[in-house]
Amino acid sequence: DLLYTIKFEQGNRSETRPTSRVHQMLKHFQASTGKRKTVPEEISSEDICPYTILIQTGSYYPQQTAVNKWHEGSVFITINPYSEHTESRDLEIRGSFAADSEGTVSADFWLPVTVKDPKLIKIAIKSKLSKLTRDVLYIRRVTVLYEDSKFTFPVKNYLYPYNELPEKTGNGCLPFLLVREGAGTLLQLEQENFLIQARNKDLEMTRSMLPWNGPDKEERPGLFPGFVKQEGKQEGYAESFAKKFSQKTGMMALTNLLDDLLGVLPDTFHKVEQYAAFIRQNGDEQGWSKMAVHAALRVATLYDDDEELGREMLCGPNAPVIKQVKTVEGTRWEGGVERIPEHILEGKTLEDAVKQEKIFEVTNDNLIGVKHGGKASKLLAGEKQTWYVVLADCLFYVSDTSKLLPVLIRLENRVDNSPVTFWCPPEPDTEKGDHDNLRWMLAKLYFRSADFNTHALCTHYARAHAVNEVFAVAAYRNLANAHPILRLLQPHIQGLIPVQLQARKFLLGKSAMFSKFLAAGDDVKTVFNNFFKTFNFRGLIIPEEAKNRGVSGIPGYHYRDDTLEYWNILQSYVTEMVNLTYPTADDIVQDIELQNFIREVMDEGYRYRGFPESAGFPRSIATKEGLIEYLTAIIFNISVYHAAVNSEAFTYYSFTPNAPSCLKLPPPEQDEIVTMDRILSTLPVPVISFISMDITYHLSSFSLTDKFYLSSSTLSRQGIVGENMAVAPDQVECLQRLTGRMRELRKRIERRNEGKYLKYNVLNPENVPIATQG
């Protein structure tokens, strides 16, 4: 057998096979009983048709060095489920499915001609492993080839192998997925009952997994938008995204790390420069990015510079809060304006500067009524400390040289009923170690500490996380997989819910990490009450919000410039997609799923939670213009706004003297003599500094799962192209125009950054994740 071979010819292809293989092939045609198989005399091509199914999976961790495969079971596809006449049998597809890197498995099937065009598919997976070792599988898309046509089903979701395929939820994934072919369609346009039934089933399963929290069952952290119940199966929704949060931030490991640090770090630092060395030391020990550490050290060289303080109010993490002052009469500033030195306003009176629209303010009213913190200080620092919550506000002036400069700081320790004090910059020729200069330095510390607390709890967590969760939950609960608007939103809301569940547990739950480094962390309910009392939907409309703050004339305000450009780019993109979906405004009014989504955002997000006038959210939308604005606000807030307030937190907050998370001495009395020892005694101890820098580092770092508006081969980042749900040619063209505009924006930002010591590159499209996942 080994010496002789037989040559087979088939078409243009020939193959030489050992005769041993020929014997095996011949045996295949014999039945086990020894009888020969019979061959039908003919087949009817009218009875069956060939279908090819291609399942594309993986590419969730694009930078993984090892190519992991999911080969623990099978994927089951049913074509046209719930259809009385065109439903196929369950088609089992075996193979080695890509888990981390992108890959495709295909299979061919003969199916009855009655199946016809695949309009809908049901996807489920089954594992041969025990429950303890089963893993989820990320499915990107499914393509079905039939009669020379290609039918594409965008999936972009996880499945868990339930084996019995019960119609119940758990383990963080739906029991199966129901995916509509192509661009998707509206409920009112569905013509077949099985497609309508599938939409209802899809929403029924999702709602069972994502119930809203109830005020009677869960304690809310003050006036707070609705959120997913922190229970069992909901906590694992899209399980791998939830796992990713803890892996990306490393926060869960921080608790264990703190045990090792207690009693090891010094009790205090003896000079300011040690805080900079502390960043470098921890960066090397913890393996932090040296580029990130280098940027933080650059800030450390300028922390006491007034021009740098003004620049950070325009280009730092809390850049969205500065606003114009239209009068000082009858305001908080009235008692301190006479202290402003003449040289500060360059010969102008304050009244004239206000009229010339040169005076701006950053206030921290969200800290009103908030109690001092420090309950965790004894555990962390070895002694009970008070972390003072001070109402610290700063008045700024735009100089004739186009610099934003601080001119007056107001400090009020209202918790202890201490008198209000006012502080101004010293004369230009004042020595660095002079008491006037040190008083000003200390006043700035209290302002920056208040600004840090307001940013962490309000600008970042409340506005960029809690508000976004409402949009994501309501979208999944009310827009079926087939809905074009869900497909528009999907790349932006995917992974947001499990990240929020994990973050809420870690930052606000039993771990209460906010209380371990923020002065206001022991009284977050009051902070949230203050923030959400004034929160309004119209504040999400960026052009309107910027106009209301009166900031159009501030030079060098790159946050304003970049966010307005993003708004216009995203609005154009959303306009095109809405026009493809809704030919007329009547189509919007008749879209029950869309209107339910909008109504649930208002009701479950705000009205039922006690927000005055439902925080201005609409109950319904009847025009294209209104819908375009609404969807643009959602996408912008989830992606661009979050990136702007999150991605550079470590750069500006890791050097403690630039922005301390808490201060352990009360603010100075008016005209008190201040020394450097007083300043160092006021700053938080090293262990608190470490917690602050560790949390801000991990929260502001990108992960392997983040996708961006533009890809970057240099940075190994994947872009929105390929990670979206657009499959129809006209949708793809819209996406191409979006990325084209993003490339132009990238060029403008890179040109602006040339030669800058501290660049504002946070909103470069290759640095802006399309979703909130950190």
CSV table of N, CA and C in Angstrom, one decimal, residues 37 116 175 210 275 348 359 374 421 443 486 535 555 607 641 752 755:
chain,number,residue,atom,x,y,z
A,37,LYS,N,-24.3,0.5,0.0
A,37,LYS,CA,-25.2,1.6,0.1
A,37,LYS,C,-25.9,1.8,-1.3
A,116,LYS,N,-36.0,30.0,2.0
A,116,LYS,CA,-35.9,31.2,1.2
A,116,LYS,C,-34.9,32.2,1.8
A,175,PRO,N,-29.8,34.3,26.6
A,175,PRO,CA,-29.7,32.9,26.2
A,175,PRO,C,-29.5,32.7,24.8
A,210,LEU,N,-32.3,43.7,32.6
A,210,LEU,CA,-32.0,45.0,32.9
A,210,LEU,C,-33.1,45.8,33.6
A,275,TYR,N,7.0,65.1,46.3
A,275,TYR,CA,5.7,64.6,45.6
A,275,TYR,C,6.0,64.2,44.2
A,348,LYS,N,-7.2,98.7,34.7
A,348,LYS,CA,-8.7,98.7,34.5
A,348,LYS,C,-9.4,98.6,35.9
A,359,ILE,N,-13.9,88.9,32.7
A,359,ILE,CA,-13.9,88.3,34.0
A,359,ILE,C,-14.7,87.0,34.0
A,374,GLY,N,-12.7,62.1,55.9
A,374,GLY,CA,-11.6,61.5,56.7
A,374,GLY,C,-11.9,60.4,57.6
A,421,THR,N,-12.9,84.3,53.8
A,421,THR,CA,-11.6,85.0,53.6
A,421,THR,C,-11.4,85.2,52.1
A,443,ALA,N,-3.9,79.4,49.4
A,443,ALA,CA,-5.2,79.6,49.0
A,443,ALA,C,-5.5,78.8,47.7
A,486,LEU,N,-30.8,51.8,17.4
A,486,LEU,CA,-30.0,51.0,18.3
A,486,LEU,C,-28.7,50.7,17.7
A,535,PHE,N,-29.0,70.1,37.3
A,535,PHE,CA,-28.7,69.4,36.0
A,535,PHE,C,-29.9,69.5,35.1
A,555,PRO,N,-9.6,83.4,25.0
A,555,PRO,CA,-8.5,82.8,24.1
A,555,PRO,C,-7.9,81.6,24.7
A,607,ARG,N,-37.9,61.5,36.1
A,607,ARG,CA,-39.2,61.8,36.7
A,607,ARG,C,-39.5,61.0,37.9
A,641,TYR,N,-17.3,64.0,25.5
A,641,TYR,CA,-17.3,64.6,26.8
A,641,TYR,C,-16.5,63.8,27.8
A,752,ARG,N,-1.9,72.6,15.9
A,752,ARG,CA,-2.0,73.5,17.0
A,752,ARG,C,-1.0,73.1,18.1
A,755,GLY,N,5.2,72.4,19.0
A,755,GLY,CA,6.1,73.2,19.8
A,755,GLY,C,5.5,73.5,21.2
